[in-house]
Short mmCIF file of C-alpha atoms in Angstrom, two decimals:
data_model
loop_
_atom_site.label_atom_id
_atom_site.label_comp_id
_atom_site.label_asym_id
_atom_site.label_seq_id
_atom_site.Cartn_x
_atom_site.Cartn_y
_atom_site.Cartn_z
CA MET C 16 34.99 115.86 -125.52
CA ARG C 17 37.87 113.39 -125.55
CA ASN C 18 41.55 114.71 -125.61
CA PRO C 19 42.70 113.73 -129.25
CA LEU C 20 46.08 112.99 -127.87
CA SER C 21 44.72 110.60 -125.08
CA VAL C 22 42.74 108.74 -128.04
CA LEU C 23 45.92 108.51 -130.33
CA SER C 24 47.93 107.25 -127.09
CA ALA C 25 45.42 104.62 -126.47
CA LEU C 26 45.47 103.42 -129.92
CA ILE C 27 49.22 103.32 -130.12
CA CYS C 28 49.02 101.25 -126.75
CA LEU C 29 46.43 98.94 -128.19
CA ALA C 30 48.59 98.24 -131.31
CA GLY C 31 51.82 97.66 -129.36
CA HIS C 32 50.53 95.81 -126.34
CA ALA C 33 48.19 93.50 -128.11
CA GLN C 34 50.93 91.91 -130.14
CA TYR C 35 52.92 91.45 -127.05
CA GLY C 36 51.63 91.55 -123.38
CA THR C 37 52.59 92.75 -120.10
CA PHE C 38 56.11 94.10 -119.45
CA ASP C 39 55.88 93.51 -115.67
CA ALA C 40 58.15 90.77 -114.46
CA ALA C 41 56.38 90.36 -111.01
CA ALA C 42 53.06 89.93 -112.74
CA VAL C 43 54.47 87.09 -114.59
CA LYS C 44 56.25 85.34 -111.65
CA ALA C 45 52.90 85.79 -109.77
CA ALA C 46 50.96 84.20 -112.36
CA ARG C 47 53.04 80.95 -112.39
CA SER C 48 51.47 79.83 -109.10
CA THR C 49 47.95 80.00 -110.47
CA THR C 50 45.77 77.32 -112.38
CA LEU C 51 45.39 77.80 -115.95
CA PHE C 52 41.90 77.57 -117.48
CA VAL C 53 41.73 76.89 -121.40
CA VAL C 54 38.69 78.48 -122.75
CA LEU C 55 37.19 76.34 -125.75
CA ASP C 56 34.61 76.75 -128.14
CA PRO C 57 31.23 75.42 -127.69
CA GLY C 58 30.86 71.93 -129.20
CA ASP C 59 33.72 70.37 -131.22
CA SER C 60 36.09 71.94 -133.57
CA PRO C 61 39.69 71.91 -134.94
CA TYR C 62 40.53 74.73 -132.83
CA ASN C 63 39.40 73.00 -129.62
CA ARG C 64 41.33 69.92 -130.46
CA ALA C 65 44.31 71.56 -131.35
CA ILE C 66 44.48 74.06 -128.44
CA THR C 67 43.87 71.09 -126.13
CA ASN C 68 46.57 68.85 -127.56
CA ALA C 69 49.12 71.90 -127.67
CA VAL C 70 48.47 72.56 -124.01
CA LYS C 71 48.70 68.94 -122.94
CA SER C 72 51.84 68.76 -124.59
CA GLU C 73 53.53 72.12 -124.72
CA TRP C 74 52.22 74.03 -121.71
CA LYS C 75 54.75 74.38 -118.70
CA PHE C 76 54.13 77.68 -117.39
CA ASN C 77 51.33 76.75 -115.00
CA SER C 78 51.44 73.43 -112.98
CA GLY C 79 47.71 72.93 -113.02
CA VAL C 80 45.49 73.27 -116.04
CA GLU C 81 41.65 72.66 -116.57
CA TYR C 82 39.50 73.06 -119.48
CA ILE C 83 36.16 75.13 -119.82
CA THR C 84 34.09 76.55 -122.39
CA VAL C 85 32.97 79.91 -123.36
CA ALA C 86 29.64 79.19 -121.99
CA ASP C 87 31.21 78.00 -118.60
CA LEU C 88 33.17 81.14 -118.31
CA ALA C 89 29.97 83.32 -118.80
CA THR C 90 28.23 81.73 -115.82
CA GLN C 91 31.15 82.11 -113.42
CA PRO C 92 33.01 85.19 -112.18
CA ILE C 93 36.54 85.98 -113.38
CA ASP C 94 38.91 84.80 -110.39
CA PRO C 95 42.14 86.57 -109.64
CA ALA C 96 43.47 83.29 -108.35
CA LYS C 97 43.51 81.85 -111.94
CA THR C 98 44.86 82.67 -115.50
CA TYR C 99 42.75 81.99 -118.53
CA LEU C 100 44.06 81.14 -122.19
CA LEU C 101 41.31 82.43 -124.43
CA LYS C 102 40.59 84.44 -127.60
CA THR C 103 40.20 88.18 -127.38
CA LEU C 104 38.77 90.56 -129.92
CA ARG C 105 40.38 93.77 -130.20
CA THR C 106 39.38 96.93 -132.55
CA ASP C 107 41.57 99.53 -133.46
CA PRO C 108 39.83 102.10 -135.74
CA ILE C 109 42.90 103.27 -137.23
CA LYS C 110 44.86 100.17 -137.68
CA PHE C 111 43.03 96.63 -137.18
CA GLU C 112 40.28 94.51 -135.95
CA GLY C 113 41.81 91.18 -134.98
CA ILE C 114 41.58 87.98 -132.89
CA PHE C 115 44.23 87.31 -130.39
CA LEU C 116 45.35 84.02 -128.45
CA ALA C 117 45.82 85.64 -125.16
CA LEU C 118 46.88 84.60 -121.73
CA VAL C 119 44.97 86.84 -119.18
CA ARG C 120 45.21 87.03 -115.37
CA GLY C 121 42.00 86.89 -113.56
CA TRP C 122 40.80 90.03 -111.65
CA LYS C 123 38.08 91.06 -109.12
CA PRO C 124 35.12 91.96 -111.17
CA LYS C 125 33.11 95.15 -110.23
CA LYS C 126 29.49 94.54 -109.14
CA GLY C 127 27.37 93.81 -112.19
CA GLU C 128 30.28 93.41 -114.56
CA ALA C 129 29.98 90.69 -117.00
CA LEU C 130 32.15 89.30 -119.73
CA ARG C 131 31.14 89.93 -123.20
CA GLN C 132 32.10 88.04 -126.34
CA THR C 133 31.57 87.98 -129.99
CA ASP C 134 31.80 84.56 -131.82
CA ASN C 135 33.70 82.94 -129.00
CA SER C 136 36.13 85.75 -128.74
CA PHE C 137 36.09 88.13 -125.72
CA THR C 138 35.59 91.79 -126.21
CA SER C 139 35.75 93.19 -122.66
CA ILE C 140 39.01 91.81 -121.24
CA PRO C 141 40.99 94.75 -119.53
CA MET C 142 44.22 95.10 -121.44
CA GLU C 143 46.22 95.61 -118.19
CA GLN C 144 45.28 91.72 -117.29
CA GLU C 145 46.74 90.19 -120.66
CA LEU C 146 50.11 88.76 -119.97
CA ALA C 147 50.91 87.67 -123.46
CA SER C 148 48.91 87.74 -126.56
CA LEU C 149 49.35 87.12 -130.35
CA LEU C 150 47.30 87.82 -133.37
CA ILE C 151 45.81 84.56 -134.82
CA GLU C 152 43.25 83.67 -137.73
CA PRO C 153 40.86 81.14 -136.14
CA ARG C 154 39.34 80.40 -139.67
CA ALA C 155 42.65 79.24 -141.03
CA ILE C 156 42.97 76.98 -138.12
CA ASN C 157 39.48 75.67 -138.55
CA GLU C 158 39.25 75.63 -142.14
CA GLN C 159 42.65 75.38 -143.80
CA GLY C 160 44.45 72.74 -141.74
CA MET C 161 46.72 75.04 -139.87
CA SER C 162 45.83 73.76 -136.42
CA ALA C 163 49.42 72.59 -135.87
CA MET C 164 50.40 76.12 -135.83
CA LEU C 165 48.74 76.54 -132.50
CA HIS C 166 51.65 74.41 -131.13
CA VAL C 167 53.97 77.11 -132.23
CA TYR C 168 51.59 79.70 -130.88
CA VAL C 169 51.64 78.02 -127.54
CA LYS C 170 55.32 77.82 -127.36
CA HIS C 171 55.66 81.49 -128.36
CA LEU C 172 53.63 82.81 -125.42
CA GLN C 173 55.63 80.93 -123.10
CA ASP C 174 58.84 82.29 -124.79
CA TYR C 175 57.56 85.79 -124.45
CA LEU C 176 56.72 85.16 -120.64
CA LYS C 177 60.21 83.72 -120.17
CA GLN C 178 61.65 86.91 -121.46
CA VAL C 179 59.72 89.28 -119.41
CA GLU C 180 60.39 87.23 -116.40
CA THR C 181 63.93 87.04 -116.88
CA GLY C 182 64.12 90.79 -117.45
CA LYS C 183 65.31 90.55 -121.10
CA VAL C 184 61.95 92.17 -122.17
CA MET C 185 61.00 95.31 -120.35
CA ASP C 186 59.12 97.49 -122.88
CA LYS C 187 58.25 97.24 -126.70
CA THR C 188 61.63 98.52 -127.62
CA THR C 189 63.53 95.61 -125.95
CA ALA C 190 60.88 93.01 -127.25
CA ASP C 191 61.69 94.46 -130.80
CA ARG C 192 65.26 94.22 -130.18
CA LEU C 193 65.14 90.82 -129.14
CA TYR C 194 63.25 89.54 -132.21
CA ALA C 195 65.53 91.61 -134.47
CA GLY C 196 68.46 89.88 -132.75
CA ARG C 197 67.06 86.47 -133.92
CA THR C 198 66.22 87.54 -137.48
CA ARG C 199 69.69 86.56 -138.78
CA LEU C 200 69.39 83.07 -137.64
CA ILE C 201 66.38 82.58 -140.30
CA ARG C 202 69.27 82.47 -143.12
CA GLU C 203 71.04 79.51 -141.13
CA ALA C 204 67.80 77.25 -141.20
CA GLU C 205 65.55 75.73 -143.47
CA PHE C 206 63.23 78.64 -144.57
CA ILE C 207 59.75 77.31 -145.54
CA LEU C 208 57.76 80.05 -147.13
CA VAL C 209 54.09 79.36 -147.60
CA ARG C 210 52.78 80.14 -151.32
CA GLU C 211 49.74 81.70 -149.81
CA HIS C 212 51.76 84.16 -147.77
CA LEU C 213 53.46 85.93 -150.50
CA ASP C 214 52.30 89.04 -151.95
CA LYS C 215 51.33 89.13 -155.52
CA SER C 216 54.15 91.28 -156.08
CA LEU C 217 56.32 88.20 -155.37
CA PRO C 218 54.81 85.75 -158.10
CA ASP C 219 57.89 83.14 -157.70
CA GLY C 220 61.15 82.27 -156.17
CA ASP C 221 63.10 84.27 -158.70
CA ALA C 222 61.53 87.41 -157.50
CA ILE C 223 62.61 86.61 -154.01
CA LYS C 224 66.20 85.79 -154.90
CA THR C 225 66.70 89.37 -156.05
CA GLU C 226 66.65 90.36 -152.61
CA TYR C 227 67.37 87.17 -150.72
CA ALA C 228 70.32 85.01 -151.52
CA SER C 229 70.07 82.40 -148.54
CA PRO C 230 68.29 79.11 -148.98
CA PHE C 231 64.51 78.82 -148.84
CA ARG C 232 61.70 76.82 -150.46
CA ILE C 233 58.28 77.80 -151.37
CA GLY C 234 55.52 75.32 -150.28
CA GLY C 235 52.00 75.08 -149.27
CA LEU C 236 50.21 75.40 -145.86
CA ALA C 237 50.76 71.65 -145.42
CA ASP C 238 54.35 72.29 -145.36
CA ALA C 239 54.33 74.64 -142.57
CA ALA C 240 51.88 72.46 -140.69
CA GLY C 241 54.26 69.52 -141.17
CA ALA C 242 57.26 71.27 -140.03
CA ALA C 243 55.25 72.32 -136.78
CA GLU C 244 54.00 68.89 -136.17
CA ALA C 245 57.63 67.43 -136.50
CA GLN C 246 58.67 70.12 -133.88
CA ASP C 247 61.64 70.72 -136.32
CA ARG C 248 64.07 73.18 -134.61
CA ASP C 249 65.96 73.48 -137.79
CA ALA C 250 62.94 74.80 -139.72
CA MET C 251 61.61 78.50 -139.97
CA VAL C 252 57.99 78.93 -141.08
CA SER C 253 56.33 81.96 -142.47
CA ASP C 254 52.99 82.98 -141.04
CA VAL C 255 50.52 85.82 -142.07
CA VAL C 256 47.43 87.33 -140.70
CA ILE C 257 45.56 89.91 -142.59
CA THR C 258 43.20 91.85 -140.28
CA VAL C 259 39.47 92.46 -140.71
CA GLY C 260 38.55 95.83 -142.30
CA ASP C 261 38.03 97.64 -145.50
CA HIS C 262 40.53 98.69 -148.14
CA LYS C 263 41.46 101.89 -145.83
CA ASN C 264 42.71 100.25 -142.62
CA LYS C 265 43.42 96.45 -143.31
CA HIS C 266 46.88 95.53 -142.07
CA CYS C 267 49.06 92.67 -142.88
CA PHE C 268 51.13 91.02 -139.97
CA LYS C 269 53.95 88.95 -141.16
CA ARG C 270 55.91 86.60 -138.70
CA VAL C 271 58.49 84.04 -139.18
CA PHE C 272 58.71 81.37 -136.31
CA ASN C 273 60.94 78.71 -135.36
CA ALA C 274 58.79 75.48 -136.12
CA GLY C 275 60.20 73.64 -133.13
CA THR C 276 60.74 76.26 -130.24
CA GLY C 277 58.06 78.68 -131.29
CA GLU C 278 60.58 81.66 -130.97
CA LEU C 279 59.33 84.55 -132.91
CA MET C 280 62.02 85.37 -135.38
CA TYR C 281 60.70 88.34 -137.50
CA LEU C 282 57.83 90.58 -137.03
CA ARG C 283 56.56 93.33 -139.45
CA ASP C 284 53.17 94.76 -140.32
CA ASP C 285 52.11 96.87 -143.31
CA ALA C 286 48.99 98.74 -144.47
CA ALA C 287 47.33 96.36 -146.87
CA ILE C 288 45.32 98.91 -148.63
CA PHE C 289 43.67 98.67 -152.09
CA GLY C 290 44.82 95.17 -152.33
CA LYS C 291 48.59 95.63 -151.88
CA LYS C 292 51.06 94.33 -149.53
CA GLU C 293 48.93 91.41 -148.72
CA GLY C 294 51.83 89.01 -147.75
CA PHE C 295 55.66 88.92 -147.59
CA ILE C 296 57.07 91.54 -149.92
CA ALA C 297 60.50 92.27 -151.12
CA GLU C 298 61.05 94.68 -148.34
CA ASP C 299 60.72 91.60 -145.80
CA PHE C 300 63.24 89.63 -147.60
CA LYS C 301 65.67 92.51 -147.82
CA ALA C 302 65.19 93.11 -143.98
CA ILE C 303 65.98 89.38 -143.32
CA ALA C 304 68.89 89.39 -145.70
CA ARG C 305 70.52 92.45 -144.07
CA ALA C 306 69.87 91.47 -140.36
CA ARG C 307 72.76 91.31 -138.03
#
């Protein structure tokens, strides 16, 4: 029988690690000299086009970049001399099932070891091989015109790697402290709130103003995408991912990114049970308003 404390520890590790990545500066430095393999979905898709464009224009971490498909990766062994930018599927029975955009360092596979994937997201990547990762919503990217956000996500992953490599992020506590230290800057920029990212408890701008007195504007998904496409460093954009699950274990992850730099300025998640807290709520704006 498995130790309940071990199970709980593993779940806590999954929830924390999967939104961040490694805390090992040496591992990040070693990965710089490897070739990056960007893993694409089969065929053509908005995701494929967007991630290809984002890497070509924004990726500076590795000097060499190549592109392969999910099927290509299935036919060749994982190589410890390479890094891979791919989608992973992580399941936490207590908190979430989600898809992550992850930078993974290759490893020497065991005899007979094969990569497993579901819907082009890999399910068997060892967590210790992840250098950086971020929860994403592929359907929004493919179907809702949010492909421009991949440019922001790619920049964010590299910013995270930079913070680990320079010793500013050494564990989850220092990562959270870094993001919390940026939150106050949201009040000094153009804050674009996507209407679809607001919980139903905030039906309009007046409801937000009771907690948040700094400037903001409510727009559509196209407004956030436009700021990302323009690489506007003076704009902050909301971002929300609600995980897969039933009413008992869904979670809503809320983020605010700098549209130009990709820096993560705010991060919070809440249990989105029974249709509640499915987006930014009053407590989020209260936290941003009080950030120092």
